mmCIF file of C-alpha atoms and ligand atoms in Angstrom:
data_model
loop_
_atom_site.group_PDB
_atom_site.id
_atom_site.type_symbol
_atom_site.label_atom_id
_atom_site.label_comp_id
_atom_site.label_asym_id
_atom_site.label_seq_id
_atom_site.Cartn_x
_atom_site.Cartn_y
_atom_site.Cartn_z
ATOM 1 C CA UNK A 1 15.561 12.382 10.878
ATOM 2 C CA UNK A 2 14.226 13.233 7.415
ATOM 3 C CA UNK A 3 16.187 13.527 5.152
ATOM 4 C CA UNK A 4 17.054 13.583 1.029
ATOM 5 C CA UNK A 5 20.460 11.670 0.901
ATOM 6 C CA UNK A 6 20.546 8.140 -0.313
ATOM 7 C CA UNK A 7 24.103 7.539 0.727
ATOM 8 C CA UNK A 8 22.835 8.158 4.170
ATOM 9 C CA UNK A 9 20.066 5.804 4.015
ATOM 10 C CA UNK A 10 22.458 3.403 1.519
ATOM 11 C CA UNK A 11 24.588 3.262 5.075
ATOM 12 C CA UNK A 12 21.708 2.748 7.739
ATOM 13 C CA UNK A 13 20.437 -0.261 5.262
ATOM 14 C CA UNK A 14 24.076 -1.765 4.930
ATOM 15 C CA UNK A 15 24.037 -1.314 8.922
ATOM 16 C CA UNK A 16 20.857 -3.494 9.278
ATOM 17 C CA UNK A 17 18.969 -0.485 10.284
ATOM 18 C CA UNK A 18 15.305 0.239 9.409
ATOM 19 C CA UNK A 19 15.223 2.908 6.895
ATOM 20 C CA UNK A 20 11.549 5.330 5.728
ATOM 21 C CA UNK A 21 11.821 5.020 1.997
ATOM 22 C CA UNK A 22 9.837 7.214 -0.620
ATOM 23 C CA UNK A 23 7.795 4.434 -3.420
ATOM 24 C CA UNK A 24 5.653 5.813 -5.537
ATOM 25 C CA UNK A 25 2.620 3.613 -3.954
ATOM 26 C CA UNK A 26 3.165 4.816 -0.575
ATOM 27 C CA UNK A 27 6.363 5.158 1.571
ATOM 28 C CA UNK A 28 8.109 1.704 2.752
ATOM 29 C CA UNK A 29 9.889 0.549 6.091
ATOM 30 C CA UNK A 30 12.556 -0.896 4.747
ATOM 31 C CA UNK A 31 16.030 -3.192 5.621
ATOM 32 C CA UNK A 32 18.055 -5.838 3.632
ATOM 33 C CA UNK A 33 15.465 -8.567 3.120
ATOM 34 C CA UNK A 34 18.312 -11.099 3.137
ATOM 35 C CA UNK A 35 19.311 -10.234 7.098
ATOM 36 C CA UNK A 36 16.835 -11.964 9.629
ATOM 37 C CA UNK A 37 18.151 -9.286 12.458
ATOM 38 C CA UNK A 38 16.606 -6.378 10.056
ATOM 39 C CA UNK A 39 13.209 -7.949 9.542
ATOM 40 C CA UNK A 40 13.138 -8.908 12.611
ATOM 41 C CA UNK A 41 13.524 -4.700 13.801
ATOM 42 C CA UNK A 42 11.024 -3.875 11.308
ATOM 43 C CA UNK A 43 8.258 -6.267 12.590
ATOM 44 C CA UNK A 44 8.580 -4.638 15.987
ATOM 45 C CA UNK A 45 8.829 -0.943 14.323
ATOM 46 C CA UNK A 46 5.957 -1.456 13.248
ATOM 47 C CA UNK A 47 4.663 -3.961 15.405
ATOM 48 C CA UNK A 48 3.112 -6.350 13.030
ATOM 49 C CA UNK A 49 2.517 -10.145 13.593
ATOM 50 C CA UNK A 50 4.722 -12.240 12.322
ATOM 51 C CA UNK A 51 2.200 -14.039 10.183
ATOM 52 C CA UNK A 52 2.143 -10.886 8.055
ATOM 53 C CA UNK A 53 4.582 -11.423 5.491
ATOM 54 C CA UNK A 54 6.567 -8.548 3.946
ATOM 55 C CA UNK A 55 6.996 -7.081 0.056
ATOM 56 C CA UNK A 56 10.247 -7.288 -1.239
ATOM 57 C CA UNK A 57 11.582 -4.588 -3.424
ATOM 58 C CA UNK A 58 13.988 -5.219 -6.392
ATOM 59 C CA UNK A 59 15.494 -2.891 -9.027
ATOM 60 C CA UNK A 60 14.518 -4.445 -12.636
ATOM 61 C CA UNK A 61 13.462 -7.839 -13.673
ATOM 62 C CA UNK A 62 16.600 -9.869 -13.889
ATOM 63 C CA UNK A 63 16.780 -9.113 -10.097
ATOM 64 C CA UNK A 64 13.487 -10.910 -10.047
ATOM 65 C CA UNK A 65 15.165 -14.128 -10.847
ATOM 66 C CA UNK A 66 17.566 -13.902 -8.172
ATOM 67 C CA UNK A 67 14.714 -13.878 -5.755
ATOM 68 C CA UNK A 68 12.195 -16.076 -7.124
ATOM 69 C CA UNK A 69 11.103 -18.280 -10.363
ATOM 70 C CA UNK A 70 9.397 -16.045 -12.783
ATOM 71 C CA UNK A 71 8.541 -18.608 -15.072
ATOM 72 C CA UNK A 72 5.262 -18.052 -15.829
ATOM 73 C CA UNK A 73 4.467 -16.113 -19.468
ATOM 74 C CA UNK A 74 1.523 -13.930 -18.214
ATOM 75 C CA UNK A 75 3.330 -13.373 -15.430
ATOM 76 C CA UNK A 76 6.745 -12.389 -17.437
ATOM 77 C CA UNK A 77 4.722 -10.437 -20.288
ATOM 78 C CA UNK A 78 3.076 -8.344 -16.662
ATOM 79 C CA UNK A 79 6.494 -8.051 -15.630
ATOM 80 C CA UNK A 80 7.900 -6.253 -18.600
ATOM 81 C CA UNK A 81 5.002 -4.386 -19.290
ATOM 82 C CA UNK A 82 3.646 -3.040 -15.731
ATOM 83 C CA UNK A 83 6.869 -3.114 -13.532
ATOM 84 C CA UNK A 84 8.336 -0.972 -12.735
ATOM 85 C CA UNK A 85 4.668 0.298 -10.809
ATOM 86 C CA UNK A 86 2.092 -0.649 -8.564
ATOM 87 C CA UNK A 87 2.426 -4.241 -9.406
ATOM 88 C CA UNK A 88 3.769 -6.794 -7.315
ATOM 89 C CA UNK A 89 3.833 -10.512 -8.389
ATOM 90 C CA UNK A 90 3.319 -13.403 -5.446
ATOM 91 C CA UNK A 91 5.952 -15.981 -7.058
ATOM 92 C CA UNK A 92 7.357 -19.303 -5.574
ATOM 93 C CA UNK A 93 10.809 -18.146 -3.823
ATOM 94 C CA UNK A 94 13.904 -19.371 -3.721
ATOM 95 C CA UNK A 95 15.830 -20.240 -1.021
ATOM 96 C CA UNK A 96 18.054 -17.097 -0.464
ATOM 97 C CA UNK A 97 15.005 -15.262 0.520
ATOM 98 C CA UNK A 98 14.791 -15.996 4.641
ATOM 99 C CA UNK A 99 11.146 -17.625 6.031
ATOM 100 C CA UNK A 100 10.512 -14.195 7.917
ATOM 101 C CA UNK A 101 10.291 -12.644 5.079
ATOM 102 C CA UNK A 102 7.059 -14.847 3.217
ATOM 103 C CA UNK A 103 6.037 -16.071 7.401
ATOM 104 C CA UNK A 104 6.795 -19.662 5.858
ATOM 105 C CA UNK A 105 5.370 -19.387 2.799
ATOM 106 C CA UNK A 106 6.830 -20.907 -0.434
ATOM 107 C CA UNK A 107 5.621 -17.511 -2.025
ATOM 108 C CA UNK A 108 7.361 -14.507 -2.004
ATOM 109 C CA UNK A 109 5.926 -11.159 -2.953
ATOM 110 C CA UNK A 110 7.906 -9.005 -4.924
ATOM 111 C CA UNK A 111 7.894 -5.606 -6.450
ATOM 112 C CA UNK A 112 9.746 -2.855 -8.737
ATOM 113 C CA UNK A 113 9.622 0.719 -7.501
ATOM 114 C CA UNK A 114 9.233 3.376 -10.213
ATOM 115 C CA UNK A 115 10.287 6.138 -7.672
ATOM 116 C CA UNK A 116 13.574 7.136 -8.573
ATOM 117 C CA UNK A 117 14.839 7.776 -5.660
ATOM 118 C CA UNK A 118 14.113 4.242 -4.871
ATOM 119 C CA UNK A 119 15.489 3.219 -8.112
ATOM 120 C CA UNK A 120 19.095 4.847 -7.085
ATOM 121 C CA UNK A 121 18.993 3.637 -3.616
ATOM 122 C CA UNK A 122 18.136 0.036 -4.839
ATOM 123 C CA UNK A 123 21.180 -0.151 -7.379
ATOM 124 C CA UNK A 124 23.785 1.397 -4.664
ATOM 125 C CA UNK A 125 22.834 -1.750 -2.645
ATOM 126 C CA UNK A 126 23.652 -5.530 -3.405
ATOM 127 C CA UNK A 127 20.582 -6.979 -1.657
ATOM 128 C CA UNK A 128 16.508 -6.529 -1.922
ATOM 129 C CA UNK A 129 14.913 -4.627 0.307
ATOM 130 C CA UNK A 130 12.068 -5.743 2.490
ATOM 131 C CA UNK A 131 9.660 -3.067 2.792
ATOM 132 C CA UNK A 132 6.245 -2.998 4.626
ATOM 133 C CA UNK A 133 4.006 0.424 4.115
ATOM 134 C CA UNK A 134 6.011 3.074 6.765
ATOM 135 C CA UNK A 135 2.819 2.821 9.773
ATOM 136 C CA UNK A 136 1.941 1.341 12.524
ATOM 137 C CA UNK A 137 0.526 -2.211 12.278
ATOM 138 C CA UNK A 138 -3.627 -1.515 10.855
ATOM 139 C CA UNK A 139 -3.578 2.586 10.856
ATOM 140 C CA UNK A 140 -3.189 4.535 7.517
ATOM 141 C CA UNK A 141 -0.574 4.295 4.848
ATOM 142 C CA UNK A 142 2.110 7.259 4.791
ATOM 143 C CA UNK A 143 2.405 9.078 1.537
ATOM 144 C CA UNK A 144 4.853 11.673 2.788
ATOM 145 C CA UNK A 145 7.849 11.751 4.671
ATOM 146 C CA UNK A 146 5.879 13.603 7.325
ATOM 147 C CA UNK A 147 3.400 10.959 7.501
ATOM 148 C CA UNK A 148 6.204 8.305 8.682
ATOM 149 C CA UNK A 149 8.071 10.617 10.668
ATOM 150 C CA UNK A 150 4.527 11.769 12.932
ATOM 151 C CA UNK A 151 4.033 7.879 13.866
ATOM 152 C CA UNK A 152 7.610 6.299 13.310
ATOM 153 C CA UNK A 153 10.234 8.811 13.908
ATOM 154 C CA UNK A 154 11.577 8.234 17.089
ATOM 155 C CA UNK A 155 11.947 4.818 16.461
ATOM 156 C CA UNK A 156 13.833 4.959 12.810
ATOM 157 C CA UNK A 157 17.060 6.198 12.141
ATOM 158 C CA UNK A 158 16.261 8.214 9.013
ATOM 159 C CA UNK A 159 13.396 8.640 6.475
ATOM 160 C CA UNK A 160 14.300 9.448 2.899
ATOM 161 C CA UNK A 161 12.124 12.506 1.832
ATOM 162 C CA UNK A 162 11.114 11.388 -1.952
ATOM 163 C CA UNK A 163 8.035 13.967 -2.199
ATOM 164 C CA UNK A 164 4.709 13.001 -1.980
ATOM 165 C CA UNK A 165 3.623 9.623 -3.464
ATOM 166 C CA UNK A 166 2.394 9.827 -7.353
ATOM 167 C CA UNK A 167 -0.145 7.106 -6.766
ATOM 168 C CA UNK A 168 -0.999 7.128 -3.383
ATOM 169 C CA UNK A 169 -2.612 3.726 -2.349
ATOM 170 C CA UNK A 170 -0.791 -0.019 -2.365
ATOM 171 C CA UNK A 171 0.291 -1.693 -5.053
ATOM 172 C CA UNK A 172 -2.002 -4.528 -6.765
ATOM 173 C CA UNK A 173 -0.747 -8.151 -5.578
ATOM 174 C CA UNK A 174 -1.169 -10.817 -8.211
ATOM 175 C CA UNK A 175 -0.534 -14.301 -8.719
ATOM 176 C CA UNK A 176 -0.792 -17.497 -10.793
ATOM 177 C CA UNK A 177 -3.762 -20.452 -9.663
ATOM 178 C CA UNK A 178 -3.345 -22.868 -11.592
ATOM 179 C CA UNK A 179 -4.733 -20.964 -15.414
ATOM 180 C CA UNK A 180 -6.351 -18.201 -13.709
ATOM 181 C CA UNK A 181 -4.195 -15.055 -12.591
ATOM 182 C CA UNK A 182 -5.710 -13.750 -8.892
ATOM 183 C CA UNK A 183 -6.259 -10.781 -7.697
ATOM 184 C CA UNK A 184 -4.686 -10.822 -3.776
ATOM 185 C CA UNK A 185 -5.130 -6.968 -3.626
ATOM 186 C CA UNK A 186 -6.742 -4.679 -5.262
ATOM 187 C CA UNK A 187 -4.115 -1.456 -5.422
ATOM 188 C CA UNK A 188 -2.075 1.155 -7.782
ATOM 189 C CA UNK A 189 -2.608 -0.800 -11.175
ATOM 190 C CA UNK A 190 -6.194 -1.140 -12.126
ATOM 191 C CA UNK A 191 -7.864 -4.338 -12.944
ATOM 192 C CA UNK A 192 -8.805 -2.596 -16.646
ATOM 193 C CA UNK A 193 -5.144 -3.251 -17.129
ATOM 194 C CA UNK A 194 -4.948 -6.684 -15.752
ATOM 195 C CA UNK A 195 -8.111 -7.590 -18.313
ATOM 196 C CA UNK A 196 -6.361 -6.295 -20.788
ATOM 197 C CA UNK A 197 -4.174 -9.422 -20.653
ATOM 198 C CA UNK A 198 -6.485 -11.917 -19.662
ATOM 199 C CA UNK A 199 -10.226 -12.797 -19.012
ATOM 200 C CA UNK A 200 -9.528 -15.430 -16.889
ATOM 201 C CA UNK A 201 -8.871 -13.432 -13.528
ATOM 202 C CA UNK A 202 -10.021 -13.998 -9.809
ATOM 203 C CA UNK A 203 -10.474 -11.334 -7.991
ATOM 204 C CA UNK A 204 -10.187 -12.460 -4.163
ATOM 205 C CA UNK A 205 -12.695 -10.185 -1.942
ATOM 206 C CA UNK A 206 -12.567 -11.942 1.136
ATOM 207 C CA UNK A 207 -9.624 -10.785 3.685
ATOM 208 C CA UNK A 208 -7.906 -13.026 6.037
ATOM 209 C CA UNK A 209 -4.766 -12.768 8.123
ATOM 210 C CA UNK A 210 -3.681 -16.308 6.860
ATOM 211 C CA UNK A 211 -0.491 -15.857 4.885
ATOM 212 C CA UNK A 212 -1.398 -18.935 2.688
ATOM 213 C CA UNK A 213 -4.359 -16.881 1.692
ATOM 214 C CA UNK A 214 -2.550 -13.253 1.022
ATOM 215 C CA UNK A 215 -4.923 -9.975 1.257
ATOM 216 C CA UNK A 216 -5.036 -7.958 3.842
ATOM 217 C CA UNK A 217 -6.804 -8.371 7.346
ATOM 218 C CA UNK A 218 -10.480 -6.740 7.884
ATOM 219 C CA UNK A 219 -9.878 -4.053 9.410
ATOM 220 C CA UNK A 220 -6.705 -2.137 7.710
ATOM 221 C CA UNK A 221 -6.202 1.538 6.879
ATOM 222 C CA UNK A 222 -8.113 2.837 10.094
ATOM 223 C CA UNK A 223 -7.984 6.233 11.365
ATOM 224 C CA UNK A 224 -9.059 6.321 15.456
ATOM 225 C CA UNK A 225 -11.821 8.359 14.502
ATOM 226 C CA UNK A 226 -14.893 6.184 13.537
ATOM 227 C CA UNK A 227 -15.549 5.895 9.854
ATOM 228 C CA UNK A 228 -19.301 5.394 8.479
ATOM 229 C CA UNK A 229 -20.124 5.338 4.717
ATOM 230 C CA UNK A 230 -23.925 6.164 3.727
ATOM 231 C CA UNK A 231 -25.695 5.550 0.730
ATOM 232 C CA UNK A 232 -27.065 8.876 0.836
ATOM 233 C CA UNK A 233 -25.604 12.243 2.620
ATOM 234 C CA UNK A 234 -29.209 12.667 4.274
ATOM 235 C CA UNK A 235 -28.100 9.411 6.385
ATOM 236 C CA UNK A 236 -25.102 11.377 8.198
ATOM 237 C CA UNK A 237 -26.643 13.675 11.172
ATOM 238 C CA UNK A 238 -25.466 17.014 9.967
ATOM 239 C CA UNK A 239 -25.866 18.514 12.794
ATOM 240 C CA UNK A 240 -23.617 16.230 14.423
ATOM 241 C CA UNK A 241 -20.897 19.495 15.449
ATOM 242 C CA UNK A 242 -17.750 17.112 15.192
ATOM 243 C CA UNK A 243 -18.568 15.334 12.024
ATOM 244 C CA UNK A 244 -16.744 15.696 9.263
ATOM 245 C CA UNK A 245 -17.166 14.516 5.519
ATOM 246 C CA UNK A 246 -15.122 12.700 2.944
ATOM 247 C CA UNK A 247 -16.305 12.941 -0.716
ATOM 248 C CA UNK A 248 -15.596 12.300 -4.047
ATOM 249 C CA UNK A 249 -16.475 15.095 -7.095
ATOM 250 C CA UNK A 250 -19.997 15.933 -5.788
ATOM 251 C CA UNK A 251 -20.820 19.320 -4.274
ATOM 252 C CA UNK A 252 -22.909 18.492 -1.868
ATOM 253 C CA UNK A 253 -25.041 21.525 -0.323
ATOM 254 C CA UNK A 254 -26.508 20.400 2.705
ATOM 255 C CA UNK A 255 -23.005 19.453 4.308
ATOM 256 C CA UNK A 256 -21.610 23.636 2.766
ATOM 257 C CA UNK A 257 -20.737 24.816 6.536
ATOM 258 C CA UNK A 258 -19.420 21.275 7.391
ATOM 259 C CA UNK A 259 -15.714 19.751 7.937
ATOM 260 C CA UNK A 260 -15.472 18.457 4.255
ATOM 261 C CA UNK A 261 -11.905 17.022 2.246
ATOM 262 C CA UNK A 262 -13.020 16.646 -1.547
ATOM 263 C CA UNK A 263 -10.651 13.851 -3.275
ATOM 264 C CA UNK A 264 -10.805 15.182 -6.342
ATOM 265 C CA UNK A 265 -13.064 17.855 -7.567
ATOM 266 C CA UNK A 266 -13.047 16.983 -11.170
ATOM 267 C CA UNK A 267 -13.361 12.902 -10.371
ATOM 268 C CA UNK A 268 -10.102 12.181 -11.838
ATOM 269 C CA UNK A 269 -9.277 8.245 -10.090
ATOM 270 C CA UNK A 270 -5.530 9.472 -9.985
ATOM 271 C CA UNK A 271 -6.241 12.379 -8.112
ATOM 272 C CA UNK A 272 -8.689 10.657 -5.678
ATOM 273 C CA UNK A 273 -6.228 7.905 -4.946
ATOM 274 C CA UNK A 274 -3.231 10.236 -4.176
ATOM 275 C CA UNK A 275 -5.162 11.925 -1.617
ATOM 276 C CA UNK A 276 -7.372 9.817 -0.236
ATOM 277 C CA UNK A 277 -4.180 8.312 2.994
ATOM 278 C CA UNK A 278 -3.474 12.087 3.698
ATOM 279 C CA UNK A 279 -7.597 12.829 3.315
ATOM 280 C CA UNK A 280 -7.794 10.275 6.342
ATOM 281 C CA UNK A 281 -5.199 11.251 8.129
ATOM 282 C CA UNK A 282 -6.034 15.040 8.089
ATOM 283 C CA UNK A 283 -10.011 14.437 9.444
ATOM 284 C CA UNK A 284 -8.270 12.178 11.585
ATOM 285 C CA UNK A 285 -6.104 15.146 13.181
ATOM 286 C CA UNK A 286 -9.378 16.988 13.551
ATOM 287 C CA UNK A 287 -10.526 15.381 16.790
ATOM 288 C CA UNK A 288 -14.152 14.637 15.092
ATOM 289 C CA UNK A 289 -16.528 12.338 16.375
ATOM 290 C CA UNK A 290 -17.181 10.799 13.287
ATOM 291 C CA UNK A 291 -16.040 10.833 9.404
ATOM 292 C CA UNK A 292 -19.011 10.219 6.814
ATOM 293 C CA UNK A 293 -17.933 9.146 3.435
ATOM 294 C CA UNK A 294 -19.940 7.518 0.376
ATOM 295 C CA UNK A 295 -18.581 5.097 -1.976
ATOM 296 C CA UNK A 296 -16.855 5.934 -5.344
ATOM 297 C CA UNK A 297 -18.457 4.408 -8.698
ATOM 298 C CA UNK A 298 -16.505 0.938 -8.661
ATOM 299 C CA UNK A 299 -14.573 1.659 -11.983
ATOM 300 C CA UNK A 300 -11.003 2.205 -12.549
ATOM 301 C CA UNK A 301 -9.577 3.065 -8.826
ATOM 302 C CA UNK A 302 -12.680 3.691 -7.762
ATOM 303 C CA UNK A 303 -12.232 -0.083 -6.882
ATOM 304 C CA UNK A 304 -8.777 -0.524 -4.681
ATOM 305 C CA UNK A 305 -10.001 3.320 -3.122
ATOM 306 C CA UNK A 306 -13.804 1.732 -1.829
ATOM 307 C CA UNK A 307 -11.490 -1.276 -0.822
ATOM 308 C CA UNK A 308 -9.667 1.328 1.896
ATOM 309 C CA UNK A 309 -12.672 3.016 2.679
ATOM 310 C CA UNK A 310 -14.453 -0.651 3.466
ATOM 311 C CA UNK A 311 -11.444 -1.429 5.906
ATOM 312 C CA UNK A 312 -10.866 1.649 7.564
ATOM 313 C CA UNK A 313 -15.149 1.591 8.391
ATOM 314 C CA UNK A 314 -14.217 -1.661 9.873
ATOM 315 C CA UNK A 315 -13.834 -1.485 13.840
HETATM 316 O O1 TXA B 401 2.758 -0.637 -2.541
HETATM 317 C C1 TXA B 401 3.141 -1.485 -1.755
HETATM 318 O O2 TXA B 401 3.015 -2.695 -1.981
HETATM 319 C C2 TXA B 401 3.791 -0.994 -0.445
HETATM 320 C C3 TXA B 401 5.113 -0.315 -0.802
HETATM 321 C C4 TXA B 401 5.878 0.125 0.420
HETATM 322 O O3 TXA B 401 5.876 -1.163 -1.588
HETATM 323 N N1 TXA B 401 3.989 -2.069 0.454
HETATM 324 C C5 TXA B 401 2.973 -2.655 1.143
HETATM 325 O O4 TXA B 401 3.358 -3.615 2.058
HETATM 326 O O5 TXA B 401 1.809 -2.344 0.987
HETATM 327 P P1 TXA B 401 2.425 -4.119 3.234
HETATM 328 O O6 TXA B 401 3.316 -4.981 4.036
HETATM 329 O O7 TXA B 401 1.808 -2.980 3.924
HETATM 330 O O8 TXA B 401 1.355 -4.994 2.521
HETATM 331 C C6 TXA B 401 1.779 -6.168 1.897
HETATM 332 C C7 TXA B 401 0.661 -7.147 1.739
HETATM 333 C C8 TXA B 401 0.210 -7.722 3.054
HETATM 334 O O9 TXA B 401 -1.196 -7.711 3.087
HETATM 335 C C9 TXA B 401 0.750 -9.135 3.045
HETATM 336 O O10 TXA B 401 -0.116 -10.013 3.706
HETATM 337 C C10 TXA B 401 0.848 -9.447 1.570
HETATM 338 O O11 TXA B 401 1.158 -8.229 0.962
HETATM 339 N N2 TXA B 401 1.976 -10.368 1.302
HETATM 340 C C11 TXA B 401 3.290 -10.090 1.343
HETATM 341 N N3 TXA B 401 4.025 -11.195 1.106
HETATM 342 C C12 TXA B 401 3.163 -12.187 0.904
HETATM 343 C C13 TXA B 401 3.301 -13.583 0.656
HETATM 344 N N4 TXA B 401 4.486 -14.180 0.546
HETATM 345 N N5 TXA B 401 2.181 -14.318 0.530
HETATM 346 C C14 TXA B 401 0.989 -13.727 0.662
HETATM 347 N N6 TXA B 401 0.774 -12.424 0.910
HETATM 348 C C15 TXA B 401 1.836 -11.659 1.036
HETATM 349 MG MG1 MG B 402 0.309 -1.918 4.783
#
């Protein structure tokens, strides 16, 4: 059931239920990150391997430091500048926070919604909530309430409706190596900002489905319909009847009478990114034999957007 009443979801949580929750990244599966039973429901919701580990989602900073050591001054100055937003922070956890949750690992992953409705649900409850992106186990991210309840419905008692997502894609996962502050995932908060606090920053490329090595597997974000990106539109077969295009701010003539979802007309990043799951998922409803989509200029979210579009091309 969707639905816009946080007591109601407040209750389901409290219950150990698995709850669709509105972020402003993209909508969360969520349950009380401190019960093993509820993590345990939302692995099989979504049916995710275990070796995945899950987000956790706090309301403000000090709540941070019930979870994990944020000890770290780059890490503290990110904290109180970027969060709440598309920032999550991989810190070393402490031991309230169940081995489900990090799949063993002495890091847990933590974040700060800015949605507000995730804000007020957050400080009606007296635990974190663990919250995975609302689909199925590789497909694409849900950025409405609609999204989760098409794939996850039946299987969740209730999805609070927050509106569409205001960013649209994950959040960025960083960390501390030693001096140098990596780059996990690429997501919401661009690395401008993150070089705007240091030069000395890793950016991991290479995915892996280790969780001592965080990222995200290969192939992630996938609509069933194949995916190809060109270099040029005269590489897609135009007169391919059930082929449909994904593009950026270019007109592009030749592909006029074709299927085409434009991210963002004017090239605006933000606009791009808040499309670009429900872009997918709409050519994806289409039935099309194939999806042709070019790279965006790798600047600003033009970065964490190619990252999707690299993954979801990935059978
Ligand atoms: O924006 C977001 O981060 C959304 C919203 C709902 O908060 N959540 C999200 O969660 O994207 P999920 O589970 O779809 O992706 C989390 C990623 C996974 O690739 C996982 O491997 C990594 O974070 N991760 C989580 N905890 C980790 C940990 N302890 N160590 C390493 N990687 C971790
Ligand atoms: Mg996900």
């Amino acid at each position: 059931m969707i639905g816009t009443t946080i007591d109601i979801a407040a209750a389901y949580l409290r219950a150990g239920e698995v709850v669709g929750i509105p972020t402003e990244t993209v909508y969360g599966l969520a349950c009380n990150a401190l019960n093993p039973f509820a993590i345990t429901k939302v692995f099989e919701v979504k049916e995710r391997p275990f070796f995945d580990p899950l987000i956790i989602h706090v309301k403000d900073t000090d709540q941070i430091n019930l979870y994990a050591e944020l000890e770290n001054d780059l890490l503290i100055k990110l904290a109180k500048e970027q969060m709440p937003g598309p920032l999550t922070l991989l810190l070393k956890k402490k031991d309230i926070i169940p081995d489900l949750i990090t799949a063993g690992s002495e890091k847990v992953a933590i974040r700060i919604p800015s949605h507000p409705l995730a804000q007020k649900l957050l400080s009606q409850l007296d635990f974190p909530l663990a919250a995975p992106s609302a689909n199925p186990f590789g497909y694409i991210s849900p950025t409405t309430a609609k999204h989760v309840d098409q794939q996850l419905g039946n299987k969740i008692p209730y999805i609070l409706d927050g509106g569409e997502c205001a960013v649209g894609i994950e959040s960025t996962i960083v960390g501390m190596e030693g001096d140098i502050l990596v780059v996990y995932r690429k997501g919401g908060l661009s690395l401008d900002h993150l070089y705007q606090y240091t030069d000395n920053i890793r950016v991991n490329e290479t995915s892996t489905s280790k969780p001592d090595a965080p990222g995200m597997l290969l192939s992630h974000y996938a609509p069933n319909c194949p995916i190809v990106i060109v270099k040029n539109w005269n590489e897609a077969n135009i007169n391919e009847q059930r082929g449909g295009f994904l593009t950026f701010n270019e007109k592009v003539e030749s592909i006029e009478n074709c299927t085409n979802v434009n991210l963002s007309i004017t090239g605006d990043y933000h606009e791009a990114a808040r499309n670009l799951f429900a872009a997918l998922r709409h050519l994806d409803s289409l039935n099309l034999n194939v999806i042709y989509t070019k790279l965006l200029p790798e600047e600003n979210l033009g970065i964490a957007i190619n990252d999707r579009l690299r993954r979801a091309a990935v059978k």
